[in-house]
Tab-separated table of C-alpha atoms and ligand atoms in Angstrom:
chain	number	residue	atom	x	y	z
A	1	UNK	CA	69.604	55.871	-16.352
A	2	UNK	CA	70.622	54.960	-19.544
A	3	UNK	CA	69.159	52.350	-22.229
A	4	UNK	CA	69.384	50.478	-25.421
A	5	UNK	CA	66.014	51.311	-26.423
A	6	UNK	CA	62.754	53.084	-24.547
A	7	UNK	CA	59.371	51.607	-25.062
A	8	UNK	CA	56.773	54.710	-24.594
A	9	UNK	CA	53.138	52.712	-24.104
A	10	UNK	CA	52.401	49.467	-22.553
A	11	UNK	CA	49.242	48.197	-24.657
A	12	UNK	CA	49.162	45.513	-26.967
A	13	UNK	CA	51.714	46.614	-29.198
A	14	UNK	CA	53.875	47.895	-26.813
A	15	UNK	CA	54.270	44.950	-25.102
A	16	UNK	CA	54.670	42.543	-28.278
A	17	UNK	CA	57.722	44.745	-29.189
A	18	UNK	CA	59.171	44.687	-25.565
A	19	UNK	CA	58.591	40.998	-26.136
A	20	UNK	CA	60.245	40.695	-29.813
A	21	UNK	CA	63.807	42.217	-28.529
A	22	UNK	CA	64.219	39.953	-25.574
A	23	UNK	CA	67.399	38.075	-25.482
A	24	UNK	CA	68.839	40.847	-28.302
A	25	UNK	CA	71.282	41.524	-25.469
A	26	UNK	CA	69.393	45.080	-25.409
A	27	UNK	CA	68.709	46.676	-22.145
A	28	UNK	CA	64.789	47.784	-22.656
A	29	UNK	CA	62.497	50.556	-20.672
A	30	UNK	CA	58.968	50.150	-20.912
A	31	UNK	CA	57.213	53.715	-19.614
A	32	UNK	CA	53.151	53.186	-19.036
A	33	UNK	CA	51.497	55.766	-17.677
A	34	UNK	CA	48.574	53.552	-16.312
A	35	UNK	CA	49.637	51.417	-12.539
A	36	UNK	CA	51.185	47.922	-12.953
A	37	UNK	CA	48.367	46.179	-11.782
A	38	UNK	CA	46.206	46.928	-14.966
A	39	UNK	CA	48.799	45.969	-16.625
A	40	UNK	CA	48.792	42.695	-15.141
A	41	UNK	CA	44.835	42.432	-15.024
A	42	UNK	CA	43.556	44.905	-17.511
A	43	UNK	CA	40.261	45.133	-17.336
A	44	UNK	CA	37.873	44.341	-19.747
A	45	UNK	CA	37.910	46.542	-22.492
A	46	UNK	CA	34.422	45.023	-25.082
A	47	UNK	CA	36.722	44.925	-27.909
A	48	UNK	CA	37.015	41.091	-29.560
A	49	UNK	CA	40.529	41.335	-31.479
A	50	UNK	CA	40.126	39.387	-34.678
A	51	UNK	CA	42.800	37.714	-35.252
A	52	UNK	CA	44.334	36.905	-38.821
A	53	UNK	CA	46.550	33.614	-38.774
A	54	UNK	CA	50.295	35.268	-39.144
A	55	UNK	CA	49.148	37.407	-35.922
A	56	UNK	CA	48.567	34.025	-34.000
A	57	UNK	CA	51.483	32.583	-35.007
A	58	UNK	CA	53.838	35.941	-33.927
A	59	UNK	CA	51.877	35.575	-30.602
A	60	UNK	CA	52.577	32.056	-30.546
A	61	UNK	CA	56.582	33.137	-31.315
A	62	UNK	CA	56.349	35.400	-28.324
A	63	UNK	CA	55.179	32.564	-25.783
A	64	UNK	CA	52.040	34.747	-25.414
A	65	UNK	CA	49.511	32.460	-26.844
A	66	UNK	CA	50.305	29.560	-24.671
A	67	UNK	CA	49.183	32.078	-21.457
A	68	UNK	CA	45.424	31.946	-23.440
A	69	UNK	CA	42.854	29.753	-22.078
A	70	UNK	CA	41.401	27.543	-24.408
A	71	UNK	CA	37.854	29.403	-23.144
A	72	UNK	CA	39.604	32.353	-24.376
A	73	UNK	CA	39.598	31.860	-28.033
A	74	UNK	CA	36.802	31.661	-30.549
A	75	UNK	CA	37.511	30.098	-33.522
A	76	UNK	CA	36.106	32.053	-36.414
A	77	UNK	CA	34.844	30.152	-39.265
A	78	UNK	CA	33.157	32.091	-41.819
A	79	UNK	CA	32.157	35.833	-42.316
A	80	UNK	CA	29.248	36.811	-44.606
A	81	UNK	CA	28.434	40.739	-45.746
A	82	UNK	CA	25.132	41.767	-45.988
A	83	UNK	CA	23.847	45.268	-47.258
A	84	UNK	CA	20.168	46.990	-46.726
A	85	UNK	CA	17.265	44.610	-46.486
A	86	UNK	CA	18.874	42.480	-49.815
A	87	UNK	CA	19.003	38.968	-48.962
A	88	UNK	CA	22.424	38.462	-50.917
A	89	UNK	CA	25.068	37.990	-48.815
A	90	UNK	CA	28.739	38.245	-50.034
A	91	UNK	CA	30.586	34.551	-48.234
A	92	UNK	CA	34.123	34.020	-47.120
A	93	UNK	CA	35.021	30.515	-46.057
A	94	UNK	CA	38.422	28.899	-45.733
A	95	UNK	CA	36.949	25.945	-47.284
A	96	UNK	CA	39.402	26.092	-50.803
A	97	UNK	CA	42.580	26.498	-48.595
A	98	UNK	CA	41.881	23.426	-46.647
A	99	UNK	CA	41.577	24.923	-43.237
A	100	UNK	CA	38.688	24.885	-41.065
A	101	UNK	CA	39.027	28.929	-39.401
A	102	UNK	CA	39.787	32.216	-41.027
A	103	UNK	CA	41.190	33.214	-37.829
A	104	UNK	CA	40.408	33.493	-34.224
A	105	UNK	CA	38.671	35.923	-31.515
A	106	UNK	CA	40.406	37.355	-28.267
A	107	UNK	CA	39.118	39.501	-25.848
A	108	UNK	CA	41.619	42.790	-26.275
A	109	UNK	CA	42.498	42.102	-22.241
A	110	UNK	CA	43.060	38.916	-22.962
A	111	UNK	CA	45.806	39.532	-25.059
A	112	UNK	CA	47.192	42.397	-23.275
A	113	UNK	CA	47.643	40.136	-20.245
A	114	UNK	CA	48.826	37.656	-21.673
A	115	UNK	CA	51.788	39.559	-23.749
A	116	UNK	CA	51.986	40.910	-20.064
A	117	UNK	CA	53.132	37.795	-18.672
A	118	UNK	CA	55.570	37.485	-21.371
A	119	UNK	CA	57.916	40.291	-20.227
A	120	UNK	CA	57.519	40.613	-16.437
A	121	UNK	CA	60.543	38.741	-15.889
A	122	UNK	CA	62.225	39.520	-18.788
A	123	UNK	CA	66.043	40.071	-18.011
A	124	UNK	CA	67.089	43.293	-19.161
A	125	UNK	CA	63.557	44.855	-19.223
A	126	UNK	CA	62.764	47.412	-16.902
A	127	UNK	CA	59.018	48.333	-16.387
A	128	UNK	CA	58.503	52.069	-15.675
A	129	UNK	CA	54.508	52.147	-15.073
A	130	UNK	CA	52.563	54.479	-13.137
A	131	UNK	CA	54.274	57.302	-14.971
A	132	UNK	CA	54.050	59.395	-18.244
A	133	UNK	CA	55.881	61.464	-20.379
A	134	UNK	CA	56.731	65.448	-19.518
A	135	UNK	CA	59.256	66.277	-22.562
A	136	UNK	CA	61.951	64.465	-24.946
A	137	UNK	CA	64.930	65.910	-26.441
A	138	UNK	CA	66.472	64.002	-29.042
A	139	UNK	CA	69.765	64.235	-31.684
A	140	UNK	CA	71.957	62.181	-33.619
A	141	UNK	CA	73.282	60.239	-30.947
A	142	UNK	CA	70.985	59.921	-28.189
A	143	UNK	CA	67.169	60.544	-26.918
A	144	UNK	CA	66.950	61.952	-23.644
A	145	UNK	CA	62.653	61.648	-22.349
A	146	UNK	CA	62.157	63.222	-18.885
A	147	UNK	CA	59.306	61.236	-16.939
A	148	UNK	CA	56.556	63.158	-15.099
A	149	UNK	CA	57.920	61.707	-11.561
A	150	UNK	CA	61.033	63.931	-12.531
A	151	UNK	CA	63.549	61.039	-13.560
A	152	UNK	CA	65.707	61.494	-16.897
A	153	UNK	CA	66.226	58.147	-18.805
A	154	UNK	CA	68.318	57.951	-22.112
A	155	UNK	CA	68.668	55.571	-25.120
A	156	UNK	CA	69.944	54.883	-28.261
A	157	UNK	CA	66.182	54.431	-29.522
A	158	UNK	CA	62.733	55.778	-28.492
A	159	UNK	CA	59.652	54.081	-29.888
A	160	UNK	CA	56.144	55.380	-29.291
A	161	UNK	CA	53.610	53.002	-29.146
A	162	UNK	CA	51.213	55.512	-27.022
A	163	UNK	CA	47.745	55.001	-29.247
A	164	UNK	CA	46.641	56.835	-32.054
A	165	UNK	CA	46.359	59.739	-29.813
A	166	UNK	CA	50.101	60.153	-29.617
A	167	UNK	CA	51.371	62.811	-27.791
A	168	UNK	CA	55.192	61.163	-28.407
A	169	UNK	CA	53.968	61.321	-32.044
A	170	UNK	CA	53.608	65.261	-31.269
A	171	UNK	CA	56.549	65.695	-29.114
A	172	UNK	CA	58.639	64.264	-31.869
A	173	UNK	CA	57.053	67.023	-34.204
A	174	UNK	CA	55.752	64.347	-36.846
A	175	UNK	CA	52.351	65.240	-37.925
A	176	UNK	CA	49.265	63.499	-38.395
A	177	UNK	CA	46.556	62.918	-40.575
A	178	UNK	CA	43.258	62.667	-37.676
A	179	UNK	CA	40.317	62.207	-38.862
A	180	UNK	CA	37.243	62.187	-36.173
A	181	UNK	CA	34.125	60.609	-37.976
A	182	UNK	CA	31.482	61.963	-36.219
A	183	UNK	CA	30.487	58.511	-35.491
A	184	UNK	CA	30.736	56.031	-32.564
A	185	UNK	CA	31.116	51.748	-32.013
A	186	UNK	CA	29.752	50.737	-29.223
A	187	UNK	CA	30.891	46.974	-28.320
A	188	UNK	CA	28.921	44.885	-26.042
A	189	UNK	CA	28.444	40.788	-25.726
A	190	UNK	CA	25.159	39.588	-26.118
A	191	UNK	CA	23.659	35.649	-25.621
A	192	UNK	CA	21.090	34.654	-27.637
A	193	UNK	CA	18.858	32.068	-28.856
A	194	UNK	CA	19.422	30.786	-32.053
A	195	UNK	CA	23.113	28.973	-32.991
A	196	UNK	CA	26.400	31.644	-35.050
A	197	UNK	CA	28.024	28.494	-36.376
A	198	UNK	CA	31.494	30.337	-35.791
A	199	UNK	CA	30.181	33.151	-38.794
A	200	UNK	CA	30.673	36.538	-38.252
A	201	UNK	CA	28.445	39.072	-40.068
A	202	UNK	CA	28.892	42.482	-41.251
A	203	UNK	CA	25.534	43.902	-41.906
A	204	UNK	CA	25.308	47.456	-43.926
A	205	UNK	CA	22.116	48.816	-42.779
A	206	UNK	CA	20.583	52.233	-43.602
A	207	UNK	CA	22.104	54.518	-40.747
A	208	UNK	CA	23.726	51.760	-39.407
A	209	UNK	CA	26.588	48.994	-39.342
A	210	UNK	CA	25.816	45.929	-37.198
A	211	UNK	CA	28.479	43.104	-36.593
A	212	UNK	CA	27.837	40.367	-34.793
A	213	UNK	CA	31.113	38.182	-34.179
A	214	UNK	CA	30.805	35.193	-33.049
A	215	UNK	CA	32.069	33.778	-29.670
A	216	UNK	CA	32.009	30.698	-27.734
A	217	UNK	CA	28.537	29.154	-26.776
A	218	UNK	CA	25.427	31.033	-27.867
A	219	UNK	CA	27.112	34.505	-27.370
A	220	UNK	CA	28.378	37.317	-29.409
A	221	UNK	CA	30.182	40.607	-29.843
A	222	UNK	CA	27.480	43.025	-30.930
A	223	UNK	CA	29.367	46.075	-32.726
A	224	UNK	CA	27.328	48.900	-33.905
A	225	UNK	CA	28.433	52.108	-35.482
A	226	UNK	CA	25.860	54.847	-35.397
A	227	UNK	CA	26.103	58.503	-35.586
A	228	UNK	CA	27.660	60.335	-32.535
A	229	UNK	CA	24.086	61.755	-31.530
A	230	UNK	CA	22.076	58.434	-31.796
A	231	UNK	CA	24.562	56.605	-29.415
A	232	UNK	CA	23.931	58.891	-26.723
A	233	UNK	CA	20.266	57.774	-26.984
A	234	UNK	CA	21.657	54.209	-26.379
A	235	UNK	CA	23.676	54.600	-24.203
A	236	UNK	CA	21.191	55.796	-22.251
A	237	UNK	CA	18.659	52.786	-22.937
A	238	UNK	CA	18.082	50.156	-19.208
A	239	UNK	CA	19.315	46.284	-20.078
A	240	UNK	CA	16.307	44.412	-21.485
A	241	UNK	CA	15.529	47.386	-23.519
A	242	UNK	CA	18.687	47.767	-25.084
A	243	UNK	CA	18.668	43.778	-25.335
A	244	UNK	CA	15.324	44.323	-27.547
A	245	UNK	CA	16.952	47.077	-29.714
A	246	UNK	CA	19.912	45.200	-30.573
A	247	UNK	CA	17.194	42.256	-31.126
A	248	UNK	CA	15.801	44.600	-33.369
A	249	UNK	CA	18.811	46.150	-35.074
A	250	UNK	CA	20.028	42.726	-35.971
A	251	UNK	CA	16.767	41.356	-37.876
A	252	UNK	CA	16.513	38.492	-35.474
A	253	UNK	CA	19.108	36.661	-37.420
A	254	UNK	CA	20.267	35.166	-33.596
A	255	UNK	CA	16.819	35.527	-32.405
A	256	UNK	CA	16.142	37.085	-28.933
A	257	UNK	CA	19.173	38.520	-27.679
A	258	UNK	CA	20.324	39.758	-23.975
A	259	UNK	CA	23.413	41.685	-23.160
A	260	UNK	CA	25.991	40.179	-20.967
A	261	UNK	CA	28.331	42.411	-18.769
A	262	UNK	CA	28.828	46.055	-19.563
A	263	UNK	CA	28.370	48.314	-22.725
A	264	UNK	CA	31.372	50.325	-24.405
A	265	UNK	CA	31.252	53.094	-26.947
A	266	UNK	CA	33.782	54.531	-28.829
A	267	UNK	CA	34.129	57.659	-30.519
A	268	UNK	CA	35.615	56.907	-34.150
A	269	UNK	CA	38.544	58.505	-35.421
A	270	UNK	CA	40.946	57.117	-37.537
A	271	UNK	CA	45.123	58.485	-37.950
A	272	UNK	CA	47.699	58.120	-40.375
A	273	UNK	CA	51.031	59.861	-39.345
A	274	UNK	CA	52.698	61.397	-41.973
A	275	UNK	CA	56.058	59.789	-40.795
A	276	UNK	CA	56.969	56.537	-39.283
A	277	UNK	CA	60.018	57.658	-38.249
A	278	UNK	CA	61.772	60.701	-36.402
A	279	UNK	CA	65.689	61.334	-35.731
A	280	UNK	CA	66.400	58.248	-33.203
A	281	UNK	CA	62.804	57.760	-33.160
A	282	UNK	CA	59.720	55.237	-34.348
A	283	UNK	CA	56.537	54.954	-34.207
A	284	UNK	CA	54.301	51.388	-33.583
A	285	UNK	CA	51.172	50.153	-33.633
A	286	UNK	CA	48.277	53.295	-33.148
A	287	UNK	CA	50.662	55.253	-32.730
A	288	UNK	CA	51.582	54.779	-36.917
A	289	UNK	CA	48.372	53.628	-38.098
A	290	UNK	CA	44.947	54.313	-36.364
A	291	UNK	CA	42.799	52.000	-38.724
A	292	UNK	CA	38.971	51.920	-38.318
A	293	UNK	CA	38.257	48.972	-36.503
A	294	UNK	CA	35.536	47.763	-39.498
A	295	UNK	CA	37.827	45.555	-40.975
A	296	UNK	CA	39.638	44.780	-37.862
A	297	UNK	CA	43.105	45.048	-38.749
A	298	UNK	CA	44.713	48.136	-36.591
A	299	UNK	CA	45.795	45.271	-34.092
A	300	UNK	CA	46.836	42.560	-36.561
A	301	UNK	CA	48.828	45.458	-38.422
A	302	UNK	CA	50.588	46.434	-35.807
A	303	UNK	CA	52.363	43.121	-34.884
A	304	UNK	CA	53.370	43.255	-38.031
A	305	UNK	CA	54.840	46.122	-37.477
A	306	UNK	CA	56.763	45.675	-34.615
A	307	UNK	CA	57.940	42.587	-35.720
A	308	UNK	CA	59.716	44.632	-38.754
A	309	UNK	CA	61.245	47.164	-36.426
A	310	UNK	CA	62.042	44.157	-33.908
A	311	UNK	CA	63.824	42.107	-36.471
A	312	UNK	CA	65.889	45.244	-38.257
A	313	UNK	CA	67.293	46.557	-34.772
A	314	UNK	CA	68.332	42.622	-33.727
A	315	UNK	CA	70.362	42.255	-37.307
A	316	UNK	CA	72.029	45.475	-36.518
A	317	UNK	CA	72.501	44.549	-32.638
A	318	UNK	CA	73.810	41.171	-34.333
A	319	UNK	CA	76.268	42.960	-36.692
A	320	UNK	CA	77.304	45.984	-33.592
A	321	UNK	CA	75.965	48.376	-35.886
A	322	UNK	CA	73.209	51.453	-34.686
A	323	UNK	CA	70.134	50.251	-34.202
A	324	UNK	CA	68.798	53.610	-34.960
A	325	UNK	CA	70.611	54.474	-37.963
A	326	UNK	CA	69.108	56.667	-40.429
A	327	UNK	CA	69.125	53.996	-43.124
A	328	UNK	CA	67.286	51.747	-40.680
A	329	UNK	CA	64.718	53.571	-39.782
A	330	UNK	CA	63.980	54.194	-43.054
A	331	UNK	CA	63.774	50.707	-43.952
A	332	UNK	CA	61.153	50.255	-41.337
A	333	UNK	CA	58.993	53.392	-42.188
A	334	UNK	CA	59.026	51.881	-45.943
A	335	UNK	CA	58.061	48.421	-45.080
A	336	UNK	CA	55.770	49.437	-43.147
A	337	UNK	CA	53.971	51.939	-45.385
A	338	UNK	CA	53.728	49.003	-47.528
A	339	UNK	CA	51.894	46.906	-45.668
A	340	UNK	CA	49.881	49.942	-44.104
A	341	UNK	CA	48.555	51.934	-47.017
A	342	UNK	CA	46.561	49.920	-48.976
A	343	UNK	CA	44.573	48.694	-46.440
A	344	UNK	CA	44.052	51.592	-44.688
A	345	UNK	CA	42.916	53.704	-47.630
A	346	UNK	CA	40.535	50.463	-48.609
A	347	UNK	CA	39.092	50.473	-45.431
A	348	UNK	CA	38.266	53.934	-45.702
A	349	UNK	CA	36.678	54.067	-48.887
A	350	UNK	CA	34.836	51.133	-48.009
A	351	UNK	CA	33.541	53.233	-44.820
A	352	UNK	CA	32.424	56.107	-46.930
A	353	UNK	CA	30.767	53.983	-49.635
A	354	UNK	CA	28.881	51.899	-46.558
A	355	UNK	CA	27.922	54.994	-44.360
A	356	UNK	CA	26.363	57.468	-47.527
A	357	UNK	CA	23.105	56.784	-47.452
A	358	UNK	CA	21.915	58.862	-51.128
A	359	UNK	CA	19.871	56.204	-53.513
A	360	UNK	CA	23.779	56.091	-55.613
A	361	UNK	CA	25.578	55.122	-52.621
A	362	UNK	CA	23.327	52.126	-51.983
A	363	UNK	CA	22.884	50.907	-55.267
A	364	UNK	CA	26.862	51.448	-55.927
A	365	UNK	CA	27.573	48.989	-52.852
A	366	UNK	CA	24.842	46.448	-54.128
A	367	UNK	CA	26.567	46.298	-57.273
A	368	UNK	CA	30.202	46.305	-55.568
A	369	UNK	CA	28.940	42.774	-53.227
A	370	UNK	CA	27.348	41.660	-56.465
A	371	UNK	CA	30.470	42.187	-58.330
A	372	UNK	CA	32.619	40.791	-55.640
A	373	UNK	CA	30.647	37.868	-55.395
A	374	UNK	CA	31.442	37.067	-59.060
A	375	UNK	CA	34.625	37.000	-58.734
A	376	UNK	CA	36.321	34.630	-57.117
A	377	UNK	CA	39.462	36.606	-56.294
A	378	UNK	CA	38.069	38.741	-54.940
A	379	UNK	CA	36.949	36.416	-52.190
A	380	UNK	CA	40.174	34.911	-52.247
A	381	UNK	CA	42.060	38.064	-51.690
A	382	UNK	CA	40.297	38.864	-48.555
A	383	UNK	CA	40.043	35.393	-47.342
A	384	UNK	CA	43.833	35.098	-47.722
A	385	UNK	CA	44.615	38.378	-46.701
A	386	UNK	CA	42.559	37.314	-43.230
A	387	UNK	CA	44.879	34.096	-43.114
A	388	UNK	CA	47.926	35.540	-43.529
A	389	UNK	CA	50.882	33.301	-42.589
B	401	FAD	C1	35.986	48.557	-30.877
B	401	FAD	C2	37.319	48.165	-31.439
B	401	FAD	C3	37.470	46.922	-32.019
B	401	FAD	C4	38.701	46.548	-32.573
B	401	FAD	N1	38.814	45.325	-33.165
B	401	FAD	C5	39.992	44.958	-33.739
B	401	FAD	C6	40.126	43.696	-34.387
B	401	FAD	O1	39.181	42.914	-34.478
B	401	FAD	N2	41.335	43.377	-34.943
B	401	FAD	C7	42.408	44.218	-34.863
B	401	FAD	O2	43.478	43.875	-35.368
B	401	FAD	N3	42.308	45.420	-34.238
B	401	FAD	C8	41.133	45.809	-33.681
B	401	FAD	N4	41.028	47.027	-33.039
B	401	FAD	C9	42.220	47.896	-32.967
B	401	FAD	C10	43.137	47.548	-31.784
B	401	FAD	O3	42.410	47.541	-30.578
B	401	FAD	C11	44.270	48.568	-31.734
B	401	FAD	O4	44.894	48.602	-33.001
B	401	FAD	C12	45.330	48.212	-30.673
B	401	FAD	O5	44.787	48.299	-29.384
B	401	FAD	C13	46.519	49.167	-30.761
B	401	FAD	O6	47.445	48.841	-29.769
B	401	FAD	P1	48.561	49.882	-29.298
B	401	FAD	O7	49.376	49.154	-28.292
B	401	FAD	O8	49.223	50.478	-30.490
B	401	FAD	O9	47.768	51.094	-28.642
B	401	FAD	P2	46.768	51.141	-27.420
B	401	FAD	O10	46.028	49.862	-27.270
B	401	FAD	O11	45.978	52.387	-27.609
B	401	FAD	O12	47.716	51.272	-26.137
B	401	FAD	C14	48.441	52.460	-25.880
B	401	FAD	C15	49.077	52.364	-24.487
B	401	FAD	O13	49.896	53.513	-24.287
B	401	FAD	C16	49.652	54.047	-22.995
B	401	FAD	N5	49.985	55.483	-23.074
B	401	FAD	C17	49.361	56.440	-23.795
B	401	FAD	N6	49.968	57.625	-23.676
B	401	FAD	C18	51.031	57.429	-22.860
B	401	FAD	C19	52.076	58.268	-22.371
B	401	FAD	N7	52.161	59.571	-22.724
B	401	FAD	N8	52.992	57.738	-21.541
B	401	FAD	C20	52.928	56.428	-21.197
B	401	FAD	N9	51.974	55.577	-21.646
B	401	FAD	C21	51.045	56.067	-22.480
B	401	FAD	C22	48.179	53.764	-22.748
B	401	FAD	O14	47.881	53.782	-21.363
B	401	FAD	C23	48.053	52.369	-23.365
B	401	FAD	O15	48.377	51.348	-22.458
B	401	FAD	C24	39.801	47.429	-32.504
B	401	FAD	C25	39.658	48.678	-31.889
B	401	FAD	C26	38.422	49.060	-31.373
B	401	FAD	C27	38.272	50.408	-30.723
């Protein structure tokens, strides 16, 4: 069976980029190694995506947003930082661009169903689920991937968009910079008493990071990051008592708090690959960039992402050149890295200056809010790099 261009991972990102080459006159394989139907009705996952404003609008480009119910998106107003038991809090509004959100919320299945919808009957597009990878072999002019149910498939183009956990990544031979933190998020919605007002908050703690993120009605995304060890003790802990710890954990900012539906935890490792590209080859999404989810950008990145790819393959298409080329590739891995790096090595110092707990570390982060509250661009940095067009 031969292709234009095989898809190796049907999450998120997967599917957006599936989604972006429609009508390129490209014929497409998508290969997902979990069954069709959780495709089609993934299951709920704890993660709220936050989503910056240029990610809404390439969802709303892809006809995926229009398949969100209105119950399914929380607008998100404000987001305040908070660090140790200091009452300063460093704000970010919208108010001075004139909008009323900094972005929006979406339950991770959400979106994964709904970019679902987007491609089940896309012409050209054939879904391969229920079925992994066993090997690829791969040259100047072709990729050849053999499937685990014994089928060969060929293209012009593989792209991996299998997680951060890539095993494409590896059977391409590009390495990988992994590094496992030692520490795990656990996700879990919680109702409680007192009103968010659409603000999320990112609390600093001493051993801990709390966010709350705020969805609709008088319930929110509890996300807490504690060492490996102490999660297993909470993950242990019956509903009202882990309801009263979270209480607890959280100050009472949202008063008395209750969890709703089931708890997730997961272990935290963040991934850089060393290359974005491989000989006929790219990699998406996780896959690329495995950002910790603190500043919640790995999903918002990776449309980006496969919106480059998306749009240098349909020039080429456009002009009958390779949509693999050498020089194309390369343009994407560039771009990419651009828009990649910064953030991601930002978001990791950030981590390490927020999870030391010496007496420097926590007077070096008081002074960085402090400082970042006094100047303005800071705040408008982040608030405009959150509402992206
Ligand atoms: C707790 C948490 C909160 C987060 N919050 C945010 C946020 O607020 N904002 C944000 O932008 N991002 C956030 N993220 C990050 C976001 O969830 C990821 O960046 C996003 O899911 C990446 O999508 P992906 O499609 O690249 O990979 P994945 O979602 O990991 O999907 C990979 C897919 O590939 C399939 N697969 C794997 N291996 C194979 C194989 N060998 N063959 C076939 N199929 C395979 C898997 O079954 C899966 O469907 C958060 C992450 C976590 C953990």
């Amino acid at each position: 069976m031969s292709f234009d261009v095989i898809v190796v991972g049907g999450g998120p990102v997967g599917l957006a980029f599936a989604r972006s080459l429609a009508g390129k006159g490209l014929r497409l394989a998508l290969v997902e190694r979990q069954p069709l139907t959780a495709l089609a009705e993934p299951a709920s996952d704890g993660r709220e995506i936050a989503l910056t404003r240029r990610s809404k609008r390439i969802l709303d480009e892809l006809g995926a947003w229009r398949h969100l119910e209105p119950a399914d998106i929380a607008p998100l107003r404000a987001a305040r930082v908070l660090n140790g038991d200091s009452s300063f809090a460093l704000a970010f509004d919208p108010a001075a661009t004139g909008d009323d959100r900094l972005g929006h919320l979406v339950s991770n299945h959400r979106i994964r169903a709904a970019l679902f919808r987007t491609v089940e009957d896309q012409p050209g597009l054939d879904l391969m689920t229920g079925v992994g990878v066993a090997s690829i072999r791969h040259d100047s002019s072709s990729v050849a991937v053999r499937l685990t149910d014994g089928r060969e498939i060929e293209a012009r183009l593989l792209v991996a968009a299998d997680s951060r956990f890539s095993r494409i990544r590896d059977q391409l031979g590009i390495p990988a910079a992994m590094n496992p933190l030692g520490r795990s998020m656990m996700v879990a919605r919680m109702a409680h008493d007192k009103d968010h007002r659409g603000i999320a908050t990112e609390w600093f703690g001493h051993g801990q990071t709390i966010a709350m993120l705020p969805l609709n009605g008088r319930l929110s995304s509890a996300v807490l990051t504690l060492s490996a060890a102490e999660m297993s003790r909470i993950a242990t802990l019956d509903t009202p008592v882990l309801g009263e710890e979270i209480t607890r954990r959280f100050g009472r900012l949202l008063g008395s708090m209750r969890l709703v539906g089931g708890l997730h935890i997961y272990p935290l490792t963040t991934s850089y690959a060393r290359h974005f590209v491989a000989r006929r080859a790219a990699l998406i999404g996780d896959a690329a960039v495995g950002m910790h989810p603190v500043t919640a950008h790995g999903f918002n990145l990776g449309l980006v992402g496969q919106e480059t790819l998306a749009r240098l393959i349909a020039s080429a298409q456009a002009k009958r050149s390779d949509i693999a080329s050498p020089n194309l590739l390369r343009d994407y891995e560039r771009a990419h890295r651009l828009a990649t790096r910064p953030l991601y090595t930002a978001t990791n110092l950030l981590v390490r200056l927020y999870t030391e707990e010496g007496r420097a570390a926590r007077l070096l982060r008081h002074a960085t809010l402090r400082v970042g509250a006094r100047l303005p661009l800071v705040r408008r940095t982040v608030t405009s790099l959150l509402m992206q067009n």
